[in-house]
Amino acid sequence: MSINNSKTEVKRLFIGAGCNRIVNNVSWGASDLVSFGAQNAVVIFCPKSAQILTTLPGHKAVVNCTHWLPSNKFAFKAKQLERHYLLSGDADGVIILWELSLADNKWRHVLQLPKSHKKGVTCITGFMVSQTDAIFATSSSDGTVFIWDVVFPTSSGCECKLSCLETLVVGSRPMVTLSLVQLPGNTGLIALAMGGLDNKIYLYCGERTGKFVRACELKGHTDWIRSLDFSLPIFSGEVDSVLLVSSSQDKGIRIWKLTLRGSLANIEGTYKRGEIGLASYIEGPVFVAGSFSYQISLESLLIGHEDWVYSVQWQPPSLAAEEDIGFYQPQSILSASMDKTMMIWQPERKTGIWMNVVTVGELSHCALGFYGGHWSPDARSILAHGYGGSFHMWKNIGVSSDNWQPQKVPSGHFAAVTDIAWARCGEYLLSVSHDQTTRIFASWHNRDPQSDGDSWNEIARPQVHGHDINCATVIQGKGNHRFVSGAEEKVARVFEAPLSFLKTLHYATSEQSSFPEDGQADVQVLGANMSALGLSQKPIYVNATHEIQENLGNDGLDTLESVPDAVPVALTEPPIEDQLAWHTLWPESHKLYGHGNELFSLCCDHEGKLVASSCKAQSATVAEIWLWQVGSWKAVGRLQSHSLTVTQMEFSHDDNLLLAVSRDRQFSIFKINRAGNDEIDYKLVARQEAHKRIIWACSWNPFGHEFVTGSRDKTVKIWGVEKTSSVKPLLTLPQFDSSVTALSWVGLDRQRNDGLLAVGMESGLLQIWSLHVERSDDSIPTPGVATAQIIRLDPFMCHVSAVNRLAWKNPENNENSANLQLASCGADHCVRLYEVIVH
């Protein structure tokens, strides 16, 4: 997606985001796209390219559930469809219907369901009655289940027709899983199975017009029901039947068979009892729906998982199926469990006994269990989403026999992203988050001439911590790659790139790395190991690699204390989750002690000589800014000015001034003098109350001593520092619609003093302003700033919650100077990258 302006164009380059850690959050549609929730955003990704395509703004609360119409199960019905639909439900009970037009890949917010649940949505399920008609059901923690009928438009101008067929009140124990099916025999009857926080499955039956009544209960599970899925009708001889698979926290999976006995009038004559064999069913209840009678029986009990089974799903019918010939429902079930595995179950040819034929994921240390498993529409791939907000995908690449291999998937943070920083030469982007990780994203140079070109991926996870991380800064200057991060603790930590990362980066960026190979010879650290408590990361030295291999078989005990040894290697393709979580850590080289509270913001000067840090504060003594000398890591200054938390700091581009803004609504400017022999002189030269509310953000003009501040009072002000060190207000931009939470100023033309200012707001929206600073000379008594707002980014391109940080890639690092890159991060778990083309 891109936005055009007479002079400027903005394109979306990359989105990184993790999945909300909620069951029923993910859906794989007949469109072959996957939907999931990332905080309040609905995110769409393409499994083939492993890239996130877009995010859909509209929810005001965390997205709990998504469901495609048609879903992967109905892909065989969706070949002619020009438009696909998606339902998403959030923690406030709101459900939104979206439309995707396949012709131009455009998304549209169709409607919000008129009747919303009082509490969070727990499950959405649906099925396609015909190409334009669907029935879907929604459940919620408020103890209600709604059943809806939706008729989609046949031509582009028309609207969807939506009607609520039934509202079921299921009582104090909410339902967490639903499945709908058309009952076998052309009866026009619909069954709804639901399960929740008790050990029974409840079956309701009704007609297309509504009025659903409880038909029966299925007992057998001994713990809460977690997942239900009806197969499509199975035609075997003269008896039509449908299968229901259920999974539970009792670690078991049960397959139930619903068989049409016939109409009540002639039931005695037509119903034949099948022969009893080893795989025969145990007779269950008989229920009546309309004028027909159905027999339920337990077909099979599948035991194999060692923990709660969160999801079960029937394999979708082959895409080759034709509706007039009839489709074939494969006898194959995918299950996903908190025991870190997904299994495929199929009946044995001779005996008919259901067996586990494929198990994936059991070697992974990082998943901490799966919340859901999904088939691709063609059943060649399976996807799981895990406790760590991560996706795991396997594809069957075998020809004559099954061979399931891990595949690349999108990745990203699964909590608010608090800070981002570009590498000093722009080869990668570093981000930190409240999910307690630091991640590195880079453009991976694709050597395959058939491919679509380079793509952005997560290439390393340098820090996996035990505290939420609030801030980070990349050390500028020569030498190895280093960064400092600050978390919800009083210590700042310094990390240095290991040899495995340098080689990976060298390969990924096609030998354009800023740290040449001859410099890599001095790096003696290959990688890093996680400590048992997850706080410090210990180096693995180059000459110690043989010891690692021997330690791998430590006792075979997977206790909480035993952390698997990392095996750092140079990567030749973008890594998958297992590699990222353990094998791409950076060693911690120093700890910086001094602050009295949790770290809040960090910045580094442009020469790479000084790092400034601040912490959360409610008094002047705690609100000091500490200066640290890079290399020796000695504290060389304690700058006092503010009385509350310093929210952001930035060095001017000549490194002579340090700007700080604070919750106390003031900004401060310190003059930094670097005397010889590593001594630092500093002096407070200006302090001013600048806004009526908290100042969240600041940024310097790259070409001078002008700077900008942004505040909760919804204003952005531009200031100039004069030669006498006094500060003059130059301009206030027109008031914004929301609190300003992030700012970044980039220079375009030094001679004319032109630049662009990116503004991020609490609403998640982004704007880009063009700034031209006129310098004072004898003819112009005071300097001024000419501005023009050039772009308001489309909400579909923006964040859906507060923007926490914006960062332009230094234009000097761009191959094409007309194309700028802007990175942003936000509370919606997303890291976003835009290309800004200035014509």
Coordinates of C-alpha atoms in Angstrom, one line a residue, residues 69-411:
L69 CA -15.9 -16.7 5.9
P70 CA -15.2 -19.0 4.0
S71 CA -12.6 -20.6 6.3
N72 CA -10.0 -23.2 5.1
K73 CA -12.7 -26.0 5.5
F74 CA -14.8 -24.4 2.7
A75 CA -12.0 -23.6 0.3
F76 CA -13.5 -26.1 -2.2
K77 CA -16.6 -23.8 -2.3
A78 CA -14.7 -20.6 -2.7
K79 CA -13.1 -21.0 -6.1
Q80 CA -15.3 -18.4 -7.8
L81 CA -15.4 -15.9 -5.0
E82 CA -14.3 -12.3 -5.7
R83 CA -14.7 -11.2 -2.1
H84 CA -13.8 -13.0 1.2
Y85 CA -15.0 -11.9 4.6
L86 CA -13.5 -11.9 8.1
L87 CA -15.0 -11.7 11.5
S88 CA -13.1 -10.4 14.5
G89 CA -14.2 -10.2 18.1
D90 CA -12.6 -8.3 21.0
A91 CA -12.3 -8.2 24.8
D92 CA -15.2 -5.7 25.0
G93 CA -17.6 -8.0 23.2
V94 CA -17.5 -6.0 19.9
I95 CA -17.5 -8.0 16.7
I96 CA -16.6 -6.4 13.3
L97 CA -17.1 -7.8 9.8
W98 CA -14.4 -7.0 7.2
E99 CA -14.4 -7.5 3.4
L100 CA -11.4 -8.4 1.3
S101 CA -11.7 -7.7 -2.4
L102 CA -9.4 -10.2 -4.2
A103 CA -9.2 -8.1 -7.4
D104 CA -7.3 -5.2 -5.8
N105 CA -6.4 -6.7 -2.4
K106 CA -8.3 -3.8 -0.7
W107 CA -9.9 -4.2 2.8
R108 CA -13.1 -2.6 3.9
H109 CA -14.7 -2.3 7.3
V110 CA -18.2 -3.5 6.4
L111 CA -20.1 -3.3 9.7
Q112 CA -20.0 -3.7 13.5
L113 CA -22.5 -6.3 14.7
P114 CA -25.5 -4.4 16.1
K115 CA -25.8 -6.6 19.1
S116 CA -22.6 -6.9 21.0
H117 CA -21.7 -9.2 23.9
K118 CA -21.4 -7.6 27.4
K119 CA -18.0 -9.2 28.0
G120 CA -15.1 -10.6 25.9
V121 CA -15.8 -12.8 22.8
T122 CA -14.4 -16.3 23.3
C123 CA -15.1 -18.0 20.0
I124 CA -16.5 -17.3 16.5
T125 CA -17.3 -20.1 14.1
G126 CA -19.3 -20.3 10.9
F127 CA -20.0 -22.2 7.8
M128 CA -21.0 -21.4 4.2
V129 CA -24.5 -22.5 3.3
S130 CA -23.9 -21.3 -0.2
Q131 CA -21.4 -18.9 -2.0
T132 CA -23.3 -15.9 -0.7
D133 CA -24.9 -17.1 2.5
A134 CA -23.3 -18.0 5.8
I135 CA -24.4 -18.8 9.3
F136 CA -22.1 -18.0 12.2
A137 CA -22.2 -18.2 16.0
T138 CA -20.4 -16.2 18.6
S139 CA -19.8 -17.0 22.3
S140 CA -18.7 -14.7 25.1
S141 CA -17.7 -14.8 28.8
D142 CA -21.1 -13.1 29.5
G143 CA -22.7 -16.6 29.2
T144 CA -24.5 -15.9 25.9
V145 CA -24.2 -17.4 22.4
F146 CA -25.6 -15.5 19.4
I147 CA -26.4 -17.2 16.1
W148 CA -26.4 -15.0 13.0
D149 CA -27.3 -15.3 9.3
V150 CA -25.4 -13.1 6.8
V151 CA -26.1 -12.8 3.1
F152 CA -23.2 -11.3 1.1
P153 CA -23.8 -9.0 -1.8
T154 CA -23.5 -10.4 -5.3
S155 CA -22.4 -7.1 -6.8
S156 CA -19.9 -4.6 -5.5
G157 CA -22.3 -1.8 -4.7
C158 CA -24.6 -3.7 -2.5
E159 CA -24.4 -4.2 1.3
C160 CA -24.4 -7.3 3.5
K161 CA -27.8 -8.4 5.0
L162 CA -27.4 -9.5 8.6
S163 CA -29.9 -11.0 10.9
C164 CA -29.7 -12.5 14.4
L165 CA -31.4 -15.9 14.3
E166 CA -31.2 -16.8 18.0
T167 CA -29.8 -15.7 21.4
L168 CA -29.0 -18.6 23.7
V169 CA -28.3 -17.9 27.4
V170 CA -26.1 -20.8 28.5
G171 CA -25.7 -19.8 32.2
S172 CA -22.9 -18.9 34.5
R173 CA -20.3 -21.2 32.9
P174 CA -19.2 -19.5 29.7
M175 CA -18.7 -21.4 26.5
V176 CA -15.2 -21.2 24.9
T177 CA -15.7 -23.3 21.8
L178 CA -18.4 -23.7 19.2
S179 CA -18.9 -25.6 16.0
L180 CA -21.8 -25.5 13.5
V181 CA -22.9 -28.1 10.9
Q182 CA -25.8 -28.9 8.6
L183 CA -27.2 -32.2 9.9
P184 CA -26.9 -35.1 7.5
G185 CA -29.8 -36.0 5.3
N186 CA -31.3 -33.1 3.3
T187 CA -33.2 -32.0 6.4
G188 CA -32.3 -28.3 6.4
L189 CA -31.5 -28.6 10.1
I190 CA -28.5 -27.1 11.7
A191 CA -26.6 -28.3 14.8
L192 CA -24.5 -26.2 17.1
A193 CA -22.1 -27.9 19.5
M194 CA -20.7 -25.9 22.3
G195 CA -18.3 -26.6 25.2
G196 CA -16.8 -24.6 27.9
L197 CA -15.8 -24.5 31.6
D198 CA -17.4 -27.8 32.5
N199 CA -16.9 -31.4 31.1
K200 CA -20.0 -31.7 29.0
I201 CA -20.6 -30.9 25.3
Y202 CA -24.0 -29.3 24.6
L203 CA -25.8 -29.9 21.4
Y204 CA -28.4 -27.4 20.1
C205 CA -30.5 -27.9 17.0
G206 CA -32.5 -25.5 14.9
E207 CA -33.7 -24.5 11.5
R208 CA -32.4 -21.9 9.1
T209 CA -35.1 -19.5 10.4
G210 CA -33.9 -19.7 14.0
K211 CA -35.3 -21.2 17.2
F212 CA -32.5 -23.4 18.5
V213 CA -33.4 -25.9 21.2
R214 CA -31.1 -28.0 23.4
A215 CA -31.1 -31.5 21.9
C216 CA -28.7 -33.4 24.3
E217 CA -25.5 -33.4 26.3
L218 CA -22.4 -35.5 25.5
K219 CA -20.5 -36.8 28.6
G220 CA -17.1 -38.4 28.6
H221 CA -14.5 -35.8 29.1
T222 CA -13.3 -35.3 32.7
D223 CA -12.2 -31.6 32.4
W224 CA -13.1 -28.4 30.6
I225 CA -13.8 -28.7 26.9
R226 CA -11.3 -26.6 24.8
S227 CA -12.1 -27.3 21.2
L228 CA -14.9 -28.7 19.0
D229 CA -15.0 -29.2 15.2
F230 CA -17.6 -30.9 13.0
S231 CA -16.6 -32.7 9.9
L232 CA -18.4 -32.1 6.7
P233 CA -21.1 -34.8 6.0
I234 CA -19.8 -38.3 5.4
F235 CA -21.6 -40.4 2.9
S236 CA -21.1 -44.1 3.5
G237 CA -23.6 -46.4 1.8
E238 CA -27.2 -45.7 2.8
V239 CA -26.5 -44.1 6.2
D240 CA -25.5 -40.4 6.2
S241 CA -23.4 -39.3 9.2
V242 CA -21.3 -36.4 10.5
L243 CA -18.3 -36.6 12.9
L244 CA -17.6 -34.3 15.8
V245 CA -14.1 -34.1 17.3
S246 CA -13.7 -32.7 20.8
S247 CA -10.6 -32.0 22.9
S248 CA -10.2 -31.2 26.6
Q249 CA -8.0 -30.2 29.4
D250 CA -8.1 -33.9 30.4
K251 CA -5.5 -34.4 27.6
G252 CA -7.8 -36.6 25.6
I253 CA -9.5 -36.2 22.2
R254 CA -12.9 -37.9 21.4
I255 CA -14.5 -38.5 18.1
W256 CA -18.3 -38.6 18.1
K257 CA -20.6 -39.9 15.3
L258 CA -24.0 -38.3 14.5
T259 CA -26.0 -40.7 12.3
L260 CA -29.4 -40.0 10.7
R261 CA -31.8 -42.7 11.9
G262 CA -34.5 -41.4 9.7
S263 CA -37.8 -39.5 9.9
L264 CA -39.9 -40.3 13.0
A265 CA -42.7 -41.7 10.7
N266 CA -40.7 -44.6 9.2
I267 CA -37.8 -45.0 11.5
E268 CA -38.6 -48.6 12.5
G269 CA -38.4 -49.9 8.9
T270 CA -35.3 -48.1 7.6
Y271 CA -32.8 -48.0 10.4
K272 CA -30.3 -50.9 10.2
R273 CA -27.8 -51.6 12.9
G274 CA -24.2 -51.8 11.5
E275 CA -22.0 -54.8 12.2
I276 CA -20.1 -54.5 15.5
G277 CA -16.3 -54.6 15.0
L278 CA -13.3 -53.5 17.0
A279 CA -13.6 -49.9 16.0
S280 CA -17.4 -49.9 16.5
Y281 CA -19.0 -47.2 18.6
I282 CA -20.4 -47.2 22.1
E283 CA -24.0 -46.2 21.7
G284 CA -24.9 -42.8 23.0
P285 CA -28.0 -40.7 23.2
V286 CA -30.7 -40.4 20.5
F287 CA -32.0 -36.9 19.9
V288 CA -34.9 -35.6 17.8
A289 CA -34.5 -32.5 15.6
G290 CA -37.6 -31.4 13.7
S291 CA -39.2 -34.5 12.4
F292 CA -35.9 -36.5 12.2
S293 CA -34.1 -38.7 14.7
Y294 CA -30.3 -38.9 15.2
Q295 CA -28.1 -41.4 17.0
I296 CA -24.9 -40.2 18.7
S297 CA -22.1 -42.6 19.4
L298 CA -18.5 -42.4 20.6
E299 CA -16.4 -43.5 17.6
S300 CA -12.9 -43.2 19.1
L301 CA -10.8 -41.9 22.0
L302 CA -7.4 -40.5 21.1
I303 CA -4.7 -40.5 23.8
G304 CA -1.2 -39.2 23.0
H305 CA -0.8 -35.7 24.3
E306 CA 0.7 -35.1 27.7
D307 CA -1.0 -31.7 28.5
W308 CA -4.1 -29.8 27.7
V309 CA -5.3 -30.1 24.1
Y310 CA -6.3 -26.6 23.0
S311 CA -7.4 -27.3 19.5
V312 CA -8.6 -30.0 17.1
Q313 CA -9.4 -29.5 13.5
W314 CA -10.6 -31.8 10.6
Q315 CA -8.5 -31.7 7.5
P316 CA -10.1 -29.6 4.8
P317 CA -11.5 -31.4 1.7
S318 CA -9.4 -31.5 -1.4
L319 CA -9.6 -28.3 -3.5
A320 CA -10.1 -30.6 -6.5
A321 CA -13.6 -31.5 -5.1
E322 CA -16.5 -30.4 -7.3
E323 CA -19.7 -29.6 -5.6
D324 CA -21.9 -31.4 -8.1
I325 CA -19.8 -34.6 -7.8
G326 CA -19.6 -34.2 -4.0
F327 CA -16.5 -33.7 -1.9
Y328 CA -14.5 -36.1 0.1
Q329 CA -14.0 -35.4 3.9
P330 CA -10.5 -36.8 4.7
Q331 CA -10.3 -38.9 7.8
S332 CA -7.6 -36.8 9.3
I333 CA -7.4 -34.6 12.4
L334 CA -4.9 -32.0 13.5
S335 CA -4.5 -31.4 17.3
A336 CA -2.4 -28.9 19.1
S337 CA -1.5 -29.0 22.8
M338 CA 0.3 -27.2 25.6
D339 CA 2.8 -30.1 25.6
K340 CA 4.6 -28.3 22.7
T341 CA 3.4 -30.7 20.0
M342 CA 1.0 -30.9 17.2
M343 CA -0.2 -34.3 16.0
I344 CA -2.0 -35.6 12.9
W345 CA -4.4 -38.5 13.6
Q346 CA -5.7 -40.9 11.0
P347 CA -7.5 -44.3 11.1
E348 CA -5.4 -47.3 10.3
R349 CA -6.3 -48.9 6.9
K350 CA -7.0 -52.4 8.2
T351 CA -8.4 -52.0 11.7
G352 CA -9.9 -48.5 11.5
I353 CA -8.2 -47.7 14.8
W354 CA -7.2 -44.0 14.9
M355 CA -3.4 -43.6 15.3
N356 CA -1.1 -40.6 15.6
V357 CA 0.8 -40.6 12.3
V358 CA 2.7 -37.3 12.5
T359 CA 4.1 -35.4 15.5
V360 CA 5.8 -32.0 15.1
G361 CA 7.3 -29.5 17.5
E362 CA 8.4 -31.9 20.3
L363 CA 12.1 -30.7 20.0
S364 CA 11.3 -27.1 20.5
H365 CA 12.3 -25.6 23.8
C366 CA 10.9 -22.2 23.1
A367 CA 7.2 -22.7 22.4
L368 CA 6.0 -23.3 26.0
G369 CA 3.0 -25.0 24.5
F370 CA 0.6 -24.4 21.5
Y371 CA -2.7 -22.5 21.8
G372 CA -4.0 -23.6 18.4
G373 CA -3.3 -25.6 15.3
H374 CA -4.6 -24.9 11.7
W375 CA -4.5 -26.7 8.3
S376 CA -3.8 -24.8 5.1
P377 CA -6.7 -25.0 2.7
D378 CA -4.7 -27.6 0.6
A379 CA -3.7 -29.5 3.8
R380 CA 0.0 -29.4 2.7
S381 CA 0.9 -27.1 5.6
I382 CA 0.1 -26.8 9.3
L383 CA 0.4 -23.8 11.5
A384 CA 0.6 -23.4 15.3
H385 CA 0.6 -20.3 17.5
G386 CA 2.4 -20.5 20.8
Y387 CA 2.6 -19.1 24.3
G388 CA 5.5 -16.8 23.2
G389 CA 3.3 -15.0 20.7
S390 CA 5.1 -16.9 18.0
F391 CA 4.0 -18.9 14.9
H392 CA 5.4 -22.3 13.9
M393 CA 4.7 -23.7 10.5
W394 CA 5.5 -27.1 8.9
K395 CA 5.1 -28.0 5.3
N396 CA 4.8 -31.5 3.9
I397 CA 7.5 -31.6 1.2
G398 CA 7.5 -35.4 0.8
V399 CA 6.5 -36.9 -2.5
S400 CA 5.7 -40.6 -1.7
S401 CA 5.9 -40.4 2.1
D402 CA 5.3 -37.6 4.6
N403 CA 8.2 -35.2 5.3
W404 CA 7.1 -32.2 7.4
Q405 CA 9.7 -29.5 7.5
P406 CA 9.7 -26.2 9.4
Q407 CA 8.9 -23.1 7.4
K408 CA 9.6 -19.3 7.7
V409 CA 6.8 -17.4 9.3
P410 CA 6.3 -13.7 10.3
S411 CA 7.5 -12.9 13.8

